[in-house]
Short mmCIF file of N, CA, C and O in Angstrom, two decimals:
data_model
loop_
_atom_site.label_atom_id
_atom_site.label_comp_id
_atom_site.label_asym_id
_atom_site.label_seq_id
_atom_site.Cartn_x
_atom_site.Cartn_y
_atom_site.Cartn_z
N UNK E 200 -43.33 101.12 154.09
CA UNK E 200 -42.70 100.75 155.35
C UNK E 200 -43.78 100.66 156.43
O UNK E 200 -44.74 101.40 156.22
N UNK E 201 -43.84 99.89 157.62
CA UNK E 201 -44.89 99.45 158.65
C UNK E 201 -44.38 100.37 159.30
O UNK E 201 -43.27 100.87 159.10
N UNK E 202 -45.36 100.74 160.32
CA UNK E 202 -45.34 101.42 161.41
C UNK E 202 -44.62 100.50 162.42
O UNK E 202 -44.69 99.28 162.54
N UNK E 203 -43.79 101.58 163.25
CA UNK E 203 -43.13 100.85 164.80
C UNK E 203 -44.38 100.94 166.00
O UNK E 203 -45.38 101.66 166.07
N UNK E 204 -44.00 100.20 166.61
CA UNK E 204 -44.35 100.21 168.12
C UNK E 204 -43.45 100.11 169.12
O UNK E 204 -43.16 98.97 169.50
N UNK E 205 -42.92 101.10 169.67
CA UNK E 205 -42.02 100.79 170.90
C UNK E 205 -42.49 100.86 172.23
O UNK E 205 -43.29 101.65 172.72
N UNK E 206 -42.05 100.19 172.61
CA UNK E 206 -42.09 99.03 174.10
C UNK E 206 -40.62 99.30 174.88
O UNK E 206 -39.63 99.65 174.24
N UNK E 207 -40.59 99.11 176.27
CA UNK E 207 -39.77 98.82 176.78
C UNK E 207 -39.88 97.45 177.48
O UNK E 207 -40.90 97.06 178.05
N UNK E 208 -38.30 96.50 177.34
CA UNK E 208 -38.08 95.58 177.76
C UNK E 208 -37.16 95.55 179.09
O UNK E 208 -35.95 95.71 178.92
N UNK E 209 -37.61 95.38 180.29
CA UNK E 209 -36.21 95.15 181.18
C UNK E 209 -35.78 97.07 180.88
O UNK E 209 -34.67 97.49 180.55
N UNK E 210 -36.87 97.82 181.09
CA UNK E 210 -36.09 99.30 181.30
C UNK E 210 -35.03 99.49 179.82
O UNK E 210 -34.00 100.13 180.02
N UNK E 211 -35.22 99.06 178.66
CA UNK E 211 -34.58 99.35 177.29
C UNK E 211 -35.13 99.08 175.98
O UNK E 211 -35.23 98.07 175.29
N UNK E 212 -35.58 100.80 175.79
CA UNK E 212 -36.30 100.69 174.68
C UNK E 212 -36.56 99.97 173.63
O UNK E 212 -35.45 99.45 173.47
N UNK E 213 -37.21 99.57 172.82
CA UNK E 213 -37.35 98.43 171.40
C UNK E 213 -38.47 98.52 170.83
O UNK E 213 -39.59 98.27 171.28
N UNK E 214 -37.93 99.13 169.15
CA UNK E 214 -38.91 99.38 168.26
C UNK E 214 -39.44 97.90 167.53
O UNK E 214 -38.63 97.36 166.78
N UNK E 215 -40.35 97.45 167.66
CA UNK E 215 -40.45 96.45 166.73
C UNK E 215 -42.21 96.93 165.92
O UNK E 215 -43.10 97.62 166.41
N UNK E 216 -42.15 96.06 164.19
CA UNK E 216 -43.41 96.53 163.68
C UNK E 216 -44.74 96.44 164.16
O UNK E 216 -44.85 95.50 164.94
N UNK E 217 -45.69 97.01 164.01
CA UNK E 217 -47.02 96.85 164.53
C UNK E 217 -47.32 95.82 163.83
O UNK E 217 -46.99 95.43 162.71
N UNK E 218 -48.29 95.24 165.03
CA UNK E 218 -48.48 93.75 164.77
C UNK E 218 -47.33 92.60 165.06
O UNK E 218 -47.45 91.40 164.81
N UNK E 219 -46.14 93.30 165.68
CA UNK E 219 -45.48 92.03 166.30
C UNK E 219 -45.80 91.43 167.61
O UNK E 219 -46.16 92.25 168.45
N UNK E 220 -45.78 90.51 167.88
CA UNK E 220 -46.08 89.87 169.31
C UNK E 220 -44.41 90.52 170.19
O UNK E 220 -43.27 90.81 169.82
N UNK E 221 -45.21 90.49 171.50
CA UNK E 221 -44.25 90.98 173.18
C UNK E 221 -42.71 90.22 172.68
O UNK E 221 -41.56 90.65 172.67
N UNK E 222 -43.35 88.86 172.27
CA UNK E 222 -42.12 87.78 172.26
C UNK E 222 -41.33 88.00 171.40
O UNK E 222 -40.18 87.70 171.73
N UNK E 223 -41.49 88.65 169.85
CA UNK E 223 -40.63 89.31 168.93
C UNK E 223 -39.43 90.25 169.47
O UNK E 223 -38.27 90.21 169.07
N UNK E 224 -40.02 91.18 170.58
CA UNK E 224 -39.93 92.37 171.26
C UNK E 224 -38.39 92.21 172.39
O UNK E 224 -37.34 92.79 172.66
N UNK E 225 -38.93 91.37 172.63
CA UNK E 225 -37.94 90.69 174.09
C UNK E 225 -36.69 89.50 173.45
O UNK E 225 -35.61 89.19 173.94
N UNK E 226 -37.37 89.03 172.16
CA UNK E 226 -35.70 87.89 172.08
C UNK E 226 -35.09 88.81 170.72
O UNK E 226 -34.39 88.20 169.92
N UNK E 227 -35.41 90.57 170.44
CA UNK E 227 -34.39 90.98 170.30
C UNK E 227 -33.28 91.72 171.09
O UNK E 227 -32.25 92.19 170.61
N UNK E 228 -33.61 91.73 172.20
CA UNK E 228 -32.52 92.00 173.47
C UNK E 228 -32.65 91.39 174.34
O UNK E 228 -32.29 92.04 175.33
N UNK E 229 -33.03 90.32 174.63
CA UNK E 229 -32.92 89.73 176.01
C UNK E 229 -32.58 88.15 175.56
O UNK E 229 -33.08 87.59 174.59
N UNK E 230 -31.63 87.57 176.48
CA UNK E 230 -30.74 86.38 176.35
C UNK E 230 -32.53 85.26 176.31
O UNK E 230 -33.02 84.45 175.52
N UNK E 231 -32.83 85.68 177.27
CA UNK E 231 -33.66 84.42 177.66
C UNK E 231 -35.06 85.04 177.84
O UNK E 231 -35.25 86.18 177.42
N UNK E 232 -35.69 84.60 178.24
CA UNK E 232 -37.20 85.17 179.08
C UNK E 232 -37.50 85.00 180.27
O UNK E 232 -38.00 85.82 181.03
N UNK E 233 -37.09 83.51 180.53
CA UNK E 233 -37.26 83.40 182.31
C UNK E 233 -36.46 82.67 182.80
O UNK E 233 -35.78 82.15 181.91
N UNK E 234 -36.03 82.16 184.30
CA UNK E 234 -35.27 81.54 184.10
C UNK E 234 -36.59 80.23 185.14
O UNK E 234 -37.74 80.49 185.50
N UNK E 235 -35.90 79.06 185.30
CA UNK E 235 -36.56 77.76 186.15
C UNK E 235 -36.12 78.24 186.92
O UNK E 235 -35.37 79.21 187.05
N UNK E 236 -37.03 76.96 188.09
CA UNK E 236 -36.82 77.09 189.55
C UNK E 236 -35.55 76.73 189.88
O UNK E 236 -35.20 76.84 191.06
N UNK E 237 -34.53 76.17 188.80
CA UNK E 237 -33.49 75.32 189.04
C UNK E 237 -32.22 76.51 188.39
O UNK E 237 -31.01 76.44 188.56
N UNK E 238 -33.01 77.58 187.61
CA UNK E 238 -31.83 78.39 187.34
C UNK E 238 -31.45 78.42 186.09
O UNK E 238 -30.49 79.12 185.77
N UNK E 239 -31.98 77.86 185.38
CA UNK E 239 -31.62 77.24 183.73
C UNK E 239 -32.64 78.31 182.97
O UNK E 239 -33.75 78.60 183.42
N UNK E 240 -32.25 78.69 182.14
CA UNK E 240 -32.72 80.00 181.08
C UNK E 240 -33.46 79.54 180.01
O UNK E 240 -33.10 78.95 178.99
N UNK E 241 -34.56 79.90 180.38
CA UNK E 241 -35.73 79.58 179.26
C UNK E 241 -36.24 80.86 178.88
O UNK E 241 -36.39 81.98 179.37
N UNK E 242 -36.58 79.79 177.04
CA UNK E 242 -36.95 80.76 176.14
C UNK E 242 -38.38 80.18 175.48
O UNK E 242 -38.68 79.11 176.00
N UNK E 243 -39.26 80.60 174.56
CA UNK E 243 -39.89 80.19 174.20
C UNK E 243 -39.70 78.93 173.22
O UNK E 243 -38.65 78.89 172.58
N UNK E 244 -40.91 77.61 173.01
CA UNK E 244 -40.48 76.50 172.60
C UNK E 244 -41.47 76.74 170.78
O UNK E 244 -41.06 76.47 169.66
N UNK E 245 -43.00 77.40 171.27
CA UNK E 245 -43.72 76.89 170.60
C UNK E 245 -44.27 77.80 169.84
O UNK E 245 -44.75 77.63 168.72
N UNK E 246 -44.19 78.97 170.58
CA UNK E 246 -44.37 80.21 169.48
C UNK E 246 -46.03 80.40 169.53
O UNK E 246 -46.35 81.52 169.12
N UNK E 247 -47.16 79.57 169.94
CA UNK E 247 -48.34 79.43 170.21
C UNK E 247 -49.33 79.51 171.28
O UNK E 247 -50.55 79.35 171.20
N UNK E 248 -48.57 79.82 172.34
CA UNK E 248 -48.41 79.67 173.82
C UNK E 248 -49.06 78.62 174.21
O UNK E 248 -50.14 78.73 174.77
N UNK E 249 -48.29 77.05 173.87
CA UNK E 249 -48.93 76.41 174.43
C UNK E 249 -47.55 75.82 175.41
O UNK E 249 -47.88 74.73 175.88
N UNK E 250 -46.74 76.05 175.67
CA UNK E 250 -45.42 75.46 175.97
C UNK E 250 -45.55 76.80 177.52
O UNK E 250 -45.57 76.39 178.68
N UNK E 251 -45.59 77.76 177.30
CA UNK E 251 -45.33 78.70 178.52
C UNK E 251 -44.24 79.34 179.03
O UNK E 251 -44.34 80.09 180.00
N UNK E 252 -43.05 79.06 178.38
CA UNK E 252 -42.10 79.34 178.41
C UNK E 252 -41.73 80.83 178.27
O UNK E 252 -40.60 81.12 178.66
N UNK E 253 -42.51 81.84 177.76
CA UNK E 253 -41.97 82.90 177.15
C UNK E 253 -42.69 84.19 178.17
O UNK E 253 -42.59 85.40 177.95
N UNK E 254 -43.53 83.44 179.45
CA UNK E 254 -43.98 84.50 180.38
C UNK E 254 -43.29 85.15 180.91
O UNK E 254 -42.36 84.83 181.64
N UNK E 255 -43.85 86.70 180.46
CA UNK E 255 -43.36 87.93 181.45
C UNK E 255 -44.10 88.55 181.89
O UNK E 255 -45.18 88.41 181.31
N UNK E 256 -44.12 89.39 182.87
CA UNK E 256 -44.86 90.73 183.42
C UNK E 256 -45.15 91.79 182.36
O UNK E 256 -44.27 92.64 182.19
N UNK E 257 -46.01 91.84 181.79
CA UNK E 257 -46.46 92.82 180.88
C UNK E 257 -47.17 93.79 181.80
O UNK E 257 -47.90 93.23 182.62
N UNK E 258 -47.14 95.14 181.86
CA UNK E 258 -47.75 96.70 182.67
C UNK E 258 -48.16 95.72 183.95
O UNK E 258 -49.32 95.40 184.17
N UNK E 259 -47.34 95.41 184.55
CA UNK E 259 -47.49 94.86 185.90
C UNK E 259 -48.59 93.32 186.16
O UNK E 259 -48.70 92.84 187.28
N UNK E 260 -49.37 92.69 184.84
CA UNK E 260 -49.57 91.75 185.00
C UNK E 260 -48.68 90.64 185.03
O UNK E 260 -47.73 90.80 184.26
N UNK E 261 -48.66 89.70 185.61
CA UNK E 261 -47.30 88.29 185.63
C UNK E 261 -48.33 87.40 184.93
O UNK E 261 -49.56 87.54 184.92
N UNK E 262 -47.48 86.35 184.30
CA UNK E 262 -47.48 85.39 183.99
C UNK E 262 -47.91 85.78 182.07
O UNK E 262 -48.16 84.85 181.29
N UNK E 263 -47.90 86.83 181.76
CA UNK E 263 -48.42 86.77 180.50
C UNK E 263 -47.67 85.85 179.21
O UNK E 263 -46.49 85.60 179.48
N UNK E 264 -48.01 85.45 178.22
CA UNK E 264 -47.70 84.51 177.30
C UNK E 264 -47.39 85.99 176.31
O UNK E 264 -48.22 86.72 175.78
N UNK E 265 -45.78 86.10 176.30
CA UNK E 265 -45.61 87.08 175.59
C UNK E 265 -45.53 86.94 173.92
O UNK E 265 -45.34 87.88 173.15
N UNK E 266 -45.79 85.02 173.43
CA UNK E 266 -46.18 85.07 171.92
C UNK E 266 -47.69 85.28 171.34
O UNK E 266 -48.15 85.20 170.21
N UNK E 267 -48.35 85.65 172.86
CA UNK E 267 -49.85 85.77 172.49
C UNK E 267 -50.06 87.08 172.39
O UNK E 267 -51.10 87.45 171.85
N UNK E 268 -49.27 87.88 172.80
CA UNK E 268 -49.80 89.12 173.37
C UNK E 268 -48.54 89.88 172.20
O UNK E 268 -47.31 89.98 172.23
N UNK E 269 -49.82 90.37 171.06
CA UNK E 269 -49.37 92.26 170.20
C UNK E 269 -48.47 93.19 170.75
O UNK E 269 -49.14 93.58 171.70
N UNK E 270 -47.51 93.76 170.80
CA UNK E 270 -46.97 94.49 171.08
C UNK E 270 -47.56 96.05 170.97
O UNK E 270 -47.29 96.56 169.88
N UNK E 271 -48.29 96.86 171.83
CA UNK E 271 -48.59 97.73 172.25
C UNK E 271 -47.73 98.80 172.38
O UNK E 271 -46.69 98.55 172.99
N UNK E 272 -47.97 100.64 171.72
CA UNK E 272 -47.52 101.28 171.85
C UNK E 272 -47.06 102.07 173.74
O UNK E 272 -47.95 102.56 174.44
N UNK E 273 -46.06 102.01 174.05
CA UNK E 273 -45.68 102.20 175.30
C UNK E 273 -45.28 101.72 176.80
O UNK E 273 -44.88 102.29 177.81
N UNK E 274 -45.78 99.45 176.18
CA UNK E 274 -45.72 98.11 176.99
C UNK E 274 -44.54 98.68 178.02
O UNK E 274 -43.54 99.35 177.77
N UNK E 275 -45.00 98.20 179.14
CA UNK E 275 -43.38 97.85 179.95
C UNK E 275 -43.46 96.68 180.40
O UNK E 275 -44.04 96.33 181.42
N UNK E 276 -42.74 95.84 179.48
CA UNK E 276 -42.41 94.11 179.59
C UNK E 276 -40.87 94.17 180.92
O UNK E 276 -39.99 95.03 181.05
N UNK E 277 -41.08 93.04 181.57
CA UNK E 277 -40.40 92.34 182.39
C UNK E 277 -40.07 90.92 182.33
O UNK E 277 -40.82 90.07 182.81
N UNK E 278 -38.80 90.60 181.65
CA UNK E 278 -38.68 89.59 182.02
C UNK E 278 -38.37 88.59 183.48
O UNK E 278 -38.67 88.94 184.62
N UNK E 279 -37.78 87.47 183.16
CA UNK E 279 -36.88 86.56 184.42
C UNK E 279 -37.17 87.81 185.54
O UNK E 279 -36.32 88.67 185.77
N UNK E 280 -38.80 87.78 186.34
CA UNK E 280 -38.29 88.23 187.56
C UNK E 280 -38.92 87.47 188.69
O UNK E 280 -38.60 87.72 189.86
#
């Protein structure tokens, strides 16, 4: 069995395996990732970060590409803020 890494998403805990990406982390509890300027709920397209879609605030940085970024023991991810 793999080791967990838990993270919090949006203030609610989530174990996912070491070596999963942020983005694994977040579209198992969270509807969306961000929303547009227009209000419409986006999720990731490309899984590569070349699309951009899947940025959150990772430990207080913004804009991070959460399919690029490992999931780290203790993350506090933010989505849609």
């Amino acid at each position: 069995m793999s080791a967990l890494v838990r993270i919090e998403v949006n203030g609610r805990a989530v174990e996912v395996p070491a070596g999963a990406s942020v983005a694994a982390a977040v579209a198992s509890v969270a509807p969306h990732f961000r929303r547009s300027r227009s209000g419409q709920p986006r999720a990731p397209l490309c899984g590569m970060g070349v699309c951009f879609e899947c940025r959150v605030r990772i430990d207080g940085v913004e804009h991070q590409r959460a399919c690029l970024v490992p999931a780290r023991e203790g993350m506090q991810v933010v989505c849609d803020d």
